[in-house]
C-alpha positions as protocol buffer text, in pm:
chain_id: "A"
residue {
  index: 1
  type: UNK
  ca { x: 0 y: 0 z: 0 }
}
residue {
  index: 2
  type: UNK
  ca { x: 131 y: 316 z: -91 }
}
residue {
  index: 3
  type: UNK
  ca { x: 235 y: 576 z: 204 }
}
residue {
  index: 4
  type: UNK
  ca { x: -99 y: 806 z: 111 }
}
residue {
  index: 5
  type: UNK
  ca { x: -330 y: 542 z: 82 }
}
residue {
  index: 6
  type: UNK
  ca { x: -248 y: 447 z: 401 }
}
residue {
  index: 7
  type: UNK
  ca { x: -245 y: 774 z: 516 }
}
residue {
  index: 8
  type: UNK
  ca { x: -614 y: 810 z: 373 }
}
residue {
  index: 9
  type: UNK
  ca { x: -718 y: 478 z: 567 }
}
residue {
  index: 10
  type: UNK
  ca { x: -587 y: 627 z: 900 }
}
residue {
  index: 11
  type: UNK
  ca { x: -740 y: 937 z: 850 }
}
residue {
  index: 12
  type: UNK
  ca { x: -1095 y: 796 z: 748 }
}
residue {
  index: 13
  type: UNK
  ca { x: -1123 y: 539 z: 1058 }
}
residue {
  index: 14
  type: UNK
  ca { x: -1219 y: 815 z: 1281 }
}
residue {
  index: 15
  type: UNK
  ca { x: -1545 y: 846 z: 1409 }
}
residue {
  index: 16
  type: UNK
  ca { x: -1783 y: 1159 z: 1459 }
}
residue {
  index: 17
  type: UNK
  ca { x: -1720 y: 1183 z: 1864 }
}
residue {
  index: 18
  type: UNK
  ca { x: -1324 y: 1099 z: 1763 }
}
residue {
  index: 19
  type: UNK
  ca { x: -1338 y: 1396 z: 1546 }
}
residue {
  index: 20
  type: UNK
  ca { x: -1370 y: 1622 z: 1874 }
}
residue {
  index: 21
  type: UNK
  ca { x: -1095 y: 1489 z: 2057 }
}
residue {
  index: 22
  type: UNK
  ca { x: -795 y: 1794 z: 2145 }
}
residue {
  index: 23
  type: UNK
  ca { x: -545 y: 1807 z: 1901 }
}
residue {
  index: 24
  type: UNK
  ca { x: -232 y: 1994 z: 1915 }
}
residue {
  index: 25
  type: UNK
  ca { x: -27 y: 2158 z: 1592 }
}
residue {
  index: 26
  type: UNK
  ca { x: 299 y: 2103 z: 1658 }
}
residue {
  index: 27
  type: UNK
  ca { x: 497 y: 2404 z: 1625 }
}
residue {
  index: 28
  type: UNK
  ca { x: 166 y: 2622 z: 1706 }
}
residue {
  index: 29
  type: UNK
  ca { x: 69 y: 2810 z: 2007 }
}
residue {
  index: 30
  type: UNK
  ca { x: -284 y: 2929 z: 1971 }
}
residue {
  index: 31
  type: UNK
  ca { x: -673 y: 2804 z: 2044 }
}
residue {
  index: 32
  type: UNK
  ca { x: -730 y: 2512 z: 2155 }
}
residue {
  index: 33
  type: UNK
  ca { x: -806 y: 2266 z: 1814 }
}
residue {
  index: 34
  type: UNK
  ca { x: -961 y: 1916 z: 1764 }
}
residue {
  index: 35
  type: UNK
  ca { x: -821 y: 1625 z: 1551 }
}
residue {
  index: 36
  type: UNK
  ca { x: -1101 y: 1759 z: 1287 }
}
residue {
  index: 37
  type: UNK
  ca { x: -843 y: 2012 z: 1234 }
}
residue {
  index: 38
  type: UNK
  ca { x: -536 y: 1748 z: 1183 }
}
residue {
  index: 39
  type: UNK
  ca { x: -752 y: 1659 z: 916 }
}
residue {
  index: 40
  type: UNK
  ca { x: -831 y: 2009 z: 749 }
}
residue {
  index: 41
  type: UNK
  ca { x: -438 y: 2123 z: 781 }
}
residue {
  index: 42
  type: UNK
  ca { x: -365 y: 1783 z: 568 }
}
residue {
  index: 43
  type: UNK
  ca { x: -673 y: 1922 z: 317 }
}
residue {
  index: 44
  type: UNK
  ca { x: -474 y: 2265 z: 302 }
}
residue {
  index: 45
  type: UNK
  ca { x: -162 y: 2159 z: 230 }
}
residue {
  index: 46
  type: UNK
  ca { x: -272 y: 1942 z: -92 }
}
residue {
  index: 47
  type: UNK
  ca { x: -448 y: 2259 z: -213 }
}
residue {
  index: 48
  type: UNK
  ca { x: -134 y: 2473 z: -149 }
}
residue {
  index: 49
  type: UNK
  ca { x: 28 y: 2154 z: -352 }
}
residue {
  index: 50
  type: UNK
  ca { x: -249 y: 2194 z: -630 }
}
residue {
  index: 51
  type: UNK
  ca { x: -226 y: 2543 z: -704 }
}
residue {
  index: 52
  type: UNK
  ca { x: 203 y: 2557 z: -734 }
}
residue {
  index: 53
  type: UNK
  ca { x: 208 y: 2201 z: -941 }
}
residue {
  index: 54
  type: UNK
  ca { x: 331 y: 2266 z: -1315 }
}
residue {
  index: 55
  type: UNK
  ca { x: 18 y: 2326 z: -1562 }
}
residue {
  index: 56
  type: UNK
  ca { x: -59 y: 2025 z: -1848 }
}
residue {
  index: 57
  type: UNK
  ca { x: 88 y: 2198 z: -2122 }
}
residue {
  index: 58
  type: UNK
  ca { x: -94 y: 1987 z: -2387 }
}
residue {
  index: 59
  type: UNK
  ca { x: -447 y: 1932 z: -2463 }
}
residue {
  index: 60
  type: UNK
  ca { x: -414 y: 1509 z: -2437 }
}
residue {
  index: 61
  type: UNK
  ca { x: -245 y: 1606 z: -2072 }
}
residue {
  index: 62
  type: UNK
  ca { x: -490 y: 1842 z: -1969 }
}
residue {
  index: 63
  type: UNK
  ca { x: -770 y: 1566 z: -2022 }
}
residue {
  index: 64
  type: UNK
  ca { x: -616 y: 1282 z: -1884 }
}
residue {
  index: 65
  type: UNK
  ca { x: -568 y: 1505 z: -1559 }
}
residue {
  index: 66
  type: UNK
  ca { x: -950 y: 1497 z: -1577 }
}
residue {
  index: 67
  type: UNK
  ca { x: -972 y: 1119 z: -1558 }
}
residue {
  index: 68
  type: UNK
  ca { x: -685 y: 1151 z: -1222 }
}
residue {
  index: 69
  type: UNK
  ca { x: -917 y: 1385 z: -1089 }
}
residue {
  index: 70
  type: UNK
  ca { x: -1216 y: 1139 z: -1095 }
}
residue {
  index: 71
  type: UNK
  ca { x: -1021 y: 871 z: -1020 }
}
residue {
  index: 72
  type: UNK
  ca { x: -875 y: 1044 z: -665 }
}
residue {
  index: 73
  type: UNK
  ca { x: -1295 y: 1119 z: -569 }
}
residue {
  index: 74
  type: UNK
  ca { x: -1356 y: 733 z: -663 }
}
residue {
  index: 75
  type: UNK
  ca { x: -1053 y: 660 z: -427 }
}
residue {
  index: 76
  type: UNK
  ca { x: -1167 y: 899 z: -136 }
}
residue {
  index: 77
  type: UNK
  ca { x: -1519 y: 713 z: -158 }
}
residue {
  index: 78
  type: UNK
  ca { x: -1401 y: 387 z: -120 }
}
residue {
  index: 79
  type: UNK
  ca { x: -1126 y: 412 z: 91 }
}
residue {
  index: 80
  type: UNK
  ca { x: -1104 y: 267 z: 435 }
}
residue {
  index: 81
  type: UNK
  ca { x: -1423 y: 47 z: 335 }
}
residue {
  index: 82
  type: UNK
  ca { x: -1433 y: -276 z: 504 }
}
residue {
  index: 83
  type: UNK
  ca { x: -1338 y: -537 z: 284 }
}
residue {
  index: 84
  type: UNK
  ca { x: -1650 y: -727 z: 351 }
}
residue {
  index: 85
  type: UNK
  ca { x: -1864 y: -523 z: 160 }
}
residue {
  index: 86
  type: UNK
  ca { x: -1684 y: -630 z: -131 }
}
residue {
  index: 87
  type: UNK
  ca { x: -1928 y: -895 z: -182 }
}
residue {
  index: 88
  type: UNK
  ca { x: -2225 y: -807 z: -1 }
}
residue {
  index: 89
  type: UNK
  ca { x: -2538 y: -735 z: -304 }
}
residue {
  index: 90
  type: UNK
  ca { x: -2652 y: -419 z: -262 }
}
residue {
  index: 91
  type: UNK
  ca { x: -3023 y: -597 z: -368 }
}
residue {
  index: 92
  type: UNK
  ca { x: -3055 y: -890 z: -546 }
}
residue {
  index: 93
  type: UNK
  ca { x: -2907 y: -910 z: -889 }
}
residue {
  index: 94
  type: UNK
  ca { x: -2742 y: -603 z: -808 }
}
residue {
  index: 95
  type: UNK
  ca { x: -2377 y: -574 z: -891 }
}
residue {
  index: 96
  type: UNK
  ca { x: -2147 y: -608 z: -537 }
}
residue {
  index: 97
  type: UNK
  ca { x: -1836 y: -359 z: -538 }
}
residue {
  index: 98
  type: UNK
  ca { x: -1638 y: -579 z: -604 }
}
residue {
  index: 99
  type: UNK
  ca { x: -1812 y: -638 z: -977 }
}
residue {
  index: 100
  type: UNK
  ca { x: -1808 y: -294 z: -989 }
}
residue {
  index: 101
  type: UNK
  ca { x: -1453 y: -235 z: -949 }
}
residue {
  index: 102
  type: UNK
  ca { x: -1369 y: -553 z: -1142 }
}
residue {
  index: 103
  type: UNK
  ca { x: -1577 y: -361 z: -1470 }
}
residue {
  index: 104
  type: UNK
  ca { x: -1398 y: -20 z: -1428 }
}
residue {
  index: 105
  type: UNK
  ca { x: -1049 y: -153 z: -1396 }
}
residue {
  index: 106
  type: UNK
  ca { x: -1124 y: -383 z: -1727 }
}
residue {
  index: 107
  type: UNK
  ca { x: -1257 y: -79 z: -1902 }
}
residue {
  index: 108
  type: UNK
  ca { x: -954 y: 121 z: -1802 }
}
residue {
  index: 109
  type: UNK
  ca { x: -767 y: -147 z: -1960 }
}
residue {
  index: 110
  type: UNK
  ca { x: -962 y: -191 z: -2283 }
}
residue {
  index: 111
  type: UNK
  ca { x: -988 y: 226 z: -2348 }
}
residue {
  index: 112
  type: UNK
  ca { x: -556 y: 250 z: -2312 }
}
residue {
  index: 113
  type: UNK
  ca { x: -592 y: -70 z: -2576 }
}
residue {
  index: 114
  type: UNK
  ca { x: -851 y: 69 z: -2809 }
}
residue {
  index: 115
  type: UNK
  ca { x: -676 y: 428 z: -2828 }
}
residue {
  index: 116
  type: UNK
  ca { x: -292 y: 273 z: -2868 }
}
residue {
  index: 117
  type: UNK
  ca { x: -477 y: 134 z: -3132 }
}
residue {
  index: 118
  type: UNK
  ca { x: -653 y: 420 z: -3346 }
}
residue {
  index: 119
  type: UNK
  ca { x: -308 y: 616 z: -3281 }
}
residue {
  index: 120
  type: UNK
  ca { x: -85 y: 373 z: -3428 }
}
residue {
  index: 121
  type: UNK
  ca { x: -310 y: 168 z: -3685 }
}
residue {
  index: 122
  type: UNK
  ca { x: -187 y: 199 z: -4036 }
}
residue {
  index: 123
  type: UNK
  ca { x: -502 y: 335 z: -4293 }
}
residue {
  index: 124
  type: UNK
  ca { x: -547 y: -22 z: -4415 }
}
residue {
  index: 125
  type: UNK
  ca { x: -587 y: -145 z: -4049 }
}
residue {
  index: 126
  type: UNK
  ca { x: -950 y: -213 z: -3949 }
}
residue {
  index: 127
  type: UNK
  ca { x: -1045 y: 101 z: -3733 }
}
residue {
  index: 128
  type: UNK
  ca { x: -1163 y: -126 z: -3430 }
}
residue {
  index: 129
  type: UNK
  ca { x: -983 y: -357 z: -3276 }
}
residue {
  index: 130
  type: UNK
  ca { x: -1163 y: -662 z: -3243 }
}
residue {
  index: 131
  type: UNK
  ca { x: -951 y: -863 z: -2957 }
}
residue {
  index: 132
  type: UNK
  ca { x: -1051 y: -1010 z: -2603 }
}
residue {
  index: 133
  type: UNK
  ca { x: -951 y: -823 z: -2238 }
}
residue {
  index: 134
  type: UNK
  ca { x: -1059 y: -1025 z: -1950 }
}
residue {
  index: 135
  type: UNK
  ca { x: -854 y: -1029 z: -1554 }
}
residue {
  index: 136
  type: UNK
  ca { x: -727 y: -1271 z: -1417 }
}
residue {
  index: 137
  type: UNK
  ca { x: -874 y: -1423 z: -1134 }
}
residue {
  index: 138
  type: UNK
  ca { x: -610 y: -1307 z: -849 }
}
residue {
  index: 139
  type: UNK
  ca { x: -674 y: -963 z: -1012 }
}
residue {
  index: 140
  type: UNK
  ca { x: -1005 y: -995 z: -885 }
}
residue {
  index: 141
  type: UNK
  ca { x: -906 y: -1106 z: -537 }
}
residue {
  index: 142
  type: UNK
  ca { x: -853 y: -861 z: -231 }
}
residue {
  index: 143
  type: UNK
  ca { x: -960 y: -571 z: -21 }
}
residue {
  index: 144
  type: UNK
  ca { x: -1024 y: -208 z: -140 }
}
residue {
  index: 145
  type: UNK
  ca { x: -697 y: -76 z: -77 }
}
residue {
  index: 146
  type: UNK
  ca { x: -564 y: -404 z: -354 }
}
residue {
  index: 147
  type: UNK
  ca { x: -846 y: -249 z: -617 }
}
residue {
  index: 148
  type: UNK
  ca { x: -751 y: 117 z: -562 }
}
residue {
  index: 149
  type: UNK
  ca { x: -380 y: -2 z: -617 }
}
residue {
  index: 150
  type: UNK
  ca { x: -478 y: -192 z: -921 }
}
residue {
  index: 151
  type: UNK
  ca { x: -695 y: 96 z: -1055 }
}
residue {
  index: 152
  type: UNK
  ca { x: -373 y: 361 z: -987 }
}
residue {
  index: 153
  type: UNK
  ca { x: -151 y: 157 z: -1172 }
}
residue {
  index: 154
  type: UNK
  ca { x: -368 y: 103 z: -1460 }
}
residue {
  index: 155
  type: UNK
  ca { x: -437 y: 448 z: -1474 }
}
residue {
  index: 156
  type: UNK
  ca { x: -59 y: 582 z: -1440 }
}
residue {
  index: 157
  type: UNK
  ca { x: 26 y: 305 z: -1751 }
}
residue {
  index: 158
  type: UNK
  ca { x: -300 y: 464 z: -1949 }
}
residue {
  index: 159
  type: UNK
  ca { x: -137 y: 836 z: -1851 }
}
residue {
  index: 160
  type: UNK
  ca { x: 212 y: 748 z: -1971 }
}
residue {
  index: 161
  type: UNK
  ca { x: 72 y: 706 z: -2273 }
}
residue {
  index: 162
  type: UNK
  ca { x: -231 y: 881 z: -2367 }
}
residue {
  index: 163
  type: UNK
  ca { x: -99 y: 1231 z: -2242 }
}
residue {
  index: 164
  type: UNK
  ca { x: 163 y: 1184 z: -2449 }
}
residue {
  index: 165
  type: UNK
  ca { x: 16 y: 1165 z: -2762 }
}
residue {
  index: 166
  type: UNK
  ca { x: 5 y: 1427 z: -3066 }
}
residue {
  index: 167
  type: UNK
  ca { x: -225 y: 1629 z: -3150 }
}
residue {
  index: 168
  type: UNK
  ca { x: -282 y: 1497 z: -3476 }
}
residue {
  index: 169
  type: UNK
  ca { x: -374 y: 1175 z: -3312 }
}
residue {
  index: 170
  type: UNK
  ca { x: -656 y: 1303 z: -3103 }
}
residue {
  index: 171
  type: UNK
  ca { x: -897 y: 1296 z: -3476 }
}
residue {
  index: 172
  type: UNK
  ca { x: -762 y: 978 z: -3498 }
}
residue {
  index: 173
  type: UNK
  ca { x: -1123 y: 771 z: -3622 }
}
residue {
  index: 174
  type: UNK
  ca { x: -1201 y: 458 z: -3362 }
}
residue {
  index: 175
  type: UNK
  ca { x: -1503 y: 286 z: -3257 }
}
residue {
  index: 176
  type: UNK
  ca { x: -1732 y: 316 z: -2894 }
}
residue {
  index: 177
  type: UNK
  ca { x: -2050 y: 142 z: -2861 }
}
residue {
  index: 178
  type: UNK
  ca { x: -2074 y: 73 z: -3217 }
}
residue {
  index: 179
  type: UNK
  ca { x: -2056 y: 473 z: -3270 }
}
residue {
  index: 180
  type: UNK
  ca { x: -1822 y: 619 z: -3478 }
}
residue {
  index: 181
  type: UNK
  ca { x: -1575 y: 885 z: -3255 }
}
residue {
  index: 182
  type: UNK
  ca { x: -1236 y: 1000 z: -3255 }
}
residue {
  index: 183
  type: UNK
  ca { x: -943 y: 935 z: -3011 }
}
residue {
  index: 184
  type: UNK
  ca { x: -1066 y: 1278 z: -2833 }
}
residue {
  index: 185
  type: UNK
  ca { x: -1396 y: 1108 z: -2748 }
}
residue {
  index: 186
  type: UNK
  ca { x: -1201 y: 830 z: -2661 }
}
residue {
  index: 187
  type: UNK
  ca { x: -938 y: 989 z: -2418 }
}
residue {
  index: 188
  type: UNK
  ca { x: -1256 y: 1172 z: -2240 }
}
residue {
  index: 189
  type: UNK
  ca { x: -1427 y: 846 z: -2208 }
}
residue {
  index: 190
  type: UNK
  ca { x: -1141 y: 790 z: -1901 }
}
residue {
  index: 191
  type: UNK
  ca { x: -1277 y: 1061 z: -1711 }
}
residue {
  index: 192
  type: UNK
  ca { x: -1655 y: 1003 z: -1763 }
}
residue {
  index: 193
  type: UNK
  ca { x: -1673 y: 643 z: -1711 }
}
residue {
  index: 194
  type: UNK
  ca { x: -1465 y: 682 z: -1383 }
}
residue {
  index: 195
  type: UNK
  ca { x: -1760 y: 910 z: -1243 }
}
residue {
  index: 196
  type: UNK
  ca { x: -1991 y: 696 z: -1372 }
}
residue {
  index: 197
  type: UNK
  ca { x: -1896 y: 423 z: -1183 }
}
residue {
  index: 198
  type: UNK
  ca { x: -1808 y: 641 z: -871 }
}
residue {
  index: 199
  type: UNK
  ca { x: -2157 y: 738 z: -876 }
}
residue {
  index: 200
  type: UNK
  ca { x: -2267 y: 354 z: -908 }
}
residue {
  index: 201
  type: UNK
  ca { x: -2015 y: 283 z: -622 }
}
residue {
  index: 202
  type: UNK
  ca { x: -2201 y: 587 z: -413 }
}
residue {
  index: 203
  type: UNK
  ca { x: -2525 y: 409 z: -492 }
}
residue {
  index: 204
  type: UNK
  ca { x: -2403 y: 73 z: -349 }
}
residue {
  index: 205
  type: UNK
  ca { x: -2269 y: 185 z: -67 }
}
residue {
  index: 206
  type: UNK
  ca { x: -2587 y: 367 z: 51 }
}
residue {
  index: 207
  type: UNK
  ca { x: -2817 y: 43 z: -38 }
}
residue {
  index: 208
  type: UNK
  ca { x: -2560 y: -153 z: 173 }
}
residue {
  index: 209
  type: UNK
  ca { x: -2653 y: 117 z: 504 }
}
residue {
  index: 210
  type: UNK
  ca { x: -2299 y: 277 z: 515 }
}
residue {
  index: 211
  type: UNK
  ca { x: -2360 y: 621 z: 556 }
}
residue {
  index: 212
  type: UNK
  ca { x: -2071 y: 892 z: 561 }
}
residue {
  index: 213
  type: UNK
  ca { x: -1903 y: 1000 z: 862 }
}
residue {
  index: 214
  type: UNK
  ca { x: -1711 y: 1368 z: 869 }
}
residue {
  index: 215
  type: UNK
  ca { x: -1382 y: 1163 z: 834 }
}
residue {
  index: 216
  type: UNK
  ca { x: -1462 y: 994 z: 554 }
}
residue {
  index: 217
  type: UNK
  ca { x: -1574 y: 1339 z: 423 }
}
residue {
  index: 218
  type: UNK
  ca { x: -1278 y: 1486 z: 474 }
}
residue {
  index: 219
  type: UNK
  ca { x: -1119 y: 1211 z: 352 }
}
residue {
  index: 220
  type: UNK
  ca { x: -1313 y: 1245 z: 10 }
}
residue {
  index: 221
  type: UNK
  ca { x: -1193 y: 1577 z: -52 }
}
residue {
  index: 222
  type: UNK
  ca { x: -820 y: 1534 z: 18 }
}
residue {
  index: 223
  type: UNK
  ca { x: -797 y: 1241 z: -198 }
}
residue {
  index: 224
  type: UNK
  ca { x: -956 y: 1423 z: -477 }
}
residue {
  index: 225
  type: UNK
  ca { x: -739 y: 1688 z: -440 }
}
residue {
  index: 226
  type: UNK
  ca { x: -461 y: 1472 z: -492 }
}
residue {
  index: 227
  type: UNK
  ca { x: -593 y: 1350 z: -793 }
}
residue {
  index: 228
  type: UNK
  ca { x: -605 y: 1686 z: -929 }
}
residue {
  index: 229
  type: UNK
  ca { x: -204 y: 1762 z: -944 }
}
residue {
  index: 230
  type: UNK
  ca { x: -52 y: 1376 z: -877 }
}
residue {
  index: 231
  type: UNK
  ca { x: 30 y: 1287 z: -1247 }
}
residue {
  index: 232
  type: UNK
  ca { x: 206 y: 1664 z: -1272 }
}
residue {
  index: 233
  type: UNK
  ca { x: 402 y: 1757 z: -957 }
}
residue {
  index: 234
  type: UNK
  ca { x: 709 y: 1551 z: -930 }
}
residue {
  index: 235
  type: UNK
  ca { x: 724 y: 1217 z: -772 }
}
residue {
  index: 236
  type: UNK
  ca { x: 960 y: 1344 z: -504 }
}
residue {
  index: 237
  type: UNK
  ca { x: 759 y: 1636 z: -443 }
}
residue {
  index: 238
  type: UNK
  ca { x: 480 y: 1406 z: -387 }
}
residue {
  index: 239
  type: UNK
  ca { x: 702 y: 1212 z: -132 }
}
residue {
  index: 240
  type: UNK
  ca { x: 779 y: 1566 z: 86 }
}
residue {
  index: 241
  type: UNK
  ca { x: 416 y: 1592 z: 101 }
}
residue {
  index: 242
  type: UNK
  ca { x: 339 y: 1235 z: 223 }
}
residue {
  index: 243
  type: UNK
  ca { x: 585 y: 1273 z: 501 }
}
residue {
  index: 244
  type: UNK
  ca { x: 509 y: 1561 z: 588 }
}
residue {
  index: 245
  type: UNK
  ca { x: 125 y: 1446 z: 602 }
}
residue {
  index: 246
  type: UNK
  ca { x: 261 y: 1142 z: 798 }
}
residue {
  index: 247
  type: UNK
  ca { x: 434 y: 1340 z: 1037 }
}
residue {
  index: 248
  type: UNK
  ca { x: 139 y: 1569 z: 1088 }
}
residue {
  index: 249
  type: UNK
  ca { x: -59 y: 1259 z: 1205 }
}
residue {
  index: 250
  type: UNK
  ca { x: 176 y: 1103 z: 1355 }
}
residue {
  index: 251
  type: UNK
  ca { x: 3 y: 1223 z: 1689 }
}
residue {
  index: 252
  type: UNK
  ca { x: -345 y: 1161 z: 1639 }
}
């Protein structure tokens, strides 16, 4: 697990009454505060992090950093979930989370596949590939911190390569649902079917009875603000922040 998903699963585990308990800011004299506002200062710093990172300079770059943006909201929802609701039907014939997750880490797969494809394809090429994407069945095994770690990595390798891509390629023709689009349709279906699904994830954990707590709030926000700069400030930037974060918390 990486250092600020774990930090996210400490700082969601907190209950309401938790959230009043005294907190002191180390190397702060002032009112007194509550571990609500351990949380907030962690919240602050990401949006001091957010507004400094380095701009996407490109248009593929400035729409993939939509799809990290939904995917850090998806990753605030979820995280800190007990596994156990994994596979617990939200009604019956319902999809579990675990089906849920399992269809948008496939179709993260199969939309990197399908736009390698329309950006490389030679004119004589077919302009749909027509080939098979299925997991494996460890890949559908685990907790929710093993799918949000499956669903960063899928979405740094789609990154890597889709905000690199030309602008000539982005009127690229491909295929979606049998409708004819271009690779620009195709690079915005990242972001849009990563809501979608967050909002189908929202949906299933209501129906199961889990209702949000002001940690897990809190917790929503910060991780979507960390999807909104992490595939543009450096990696050892993002490593500063993290321990600093860690040390921050490190008295709660």
């Amino acid at each position: 697990m990486s250092r600020f998903l774990g930090l996210l699963n400490d700082l969601a585990r907190f209950t309401d009454a938790e959230m009043a308990r005294p907190w002191t800011w180390p190397g702060h004299a002032g009112e007194a505060l509550q571990l609500r506002d351990l949380h907030w200062r962690i919240v602050e710093a990401e949006q001091a992090a957010l507004v400094t990172a380095p701009v996407a300079t490109t248009e593929p770059a400035a729409i993939m950093d939509l799809a990290q943006t939904a995917l850090g909201d998806l990753r605030g929802l979820l995280t800190g979930l007990p596994g156990m609701l994994l596979d617990r039907e939200p009604d019956s014939g319902e999809w579990t989370l675990r089906e849920v997750l399992a269809h948008v880490l496939l179709v993260e797969r199969r939309y990197l596949r399908q736009v390698r494809y329309a950006a490389e394809r030679a004119e004589t090429d077919p302009v749909y590939l027509r080939a098979p994407l299925e997991l494996q069945e460890e890949e559908r095994a685990g907790d929710v911190a093993d799918w949000l770690e499956r669903l960063e990595q899928s979405r740094a390798e789609s990154d890597a390569y889709c905000s690199r891509l030309p602008l000539e390629a982005l009127i690229r023709p491909t295929m979606w649902a049998g409708h004819e689009v271009d690779v620009r349709f195709r690079l915005h279906r990242f972001a849009a079917h990563l809501d979608e699904h967050r909002i189908h994830c929202q949906k299933v954990v209501r129906a199961l009875g889990i209702e949000p707590t002001e940690a897990r709030e809190i917790v929503r926000t910060l991780s979507g603000l960390r999807g909104s700069h992490e595939r543009r400030t450096p990696r050892e930037e993002l490593d500063s922040l993290d321990a600093r974060h860690l040390a921050l918390a490190a008295n709660a």
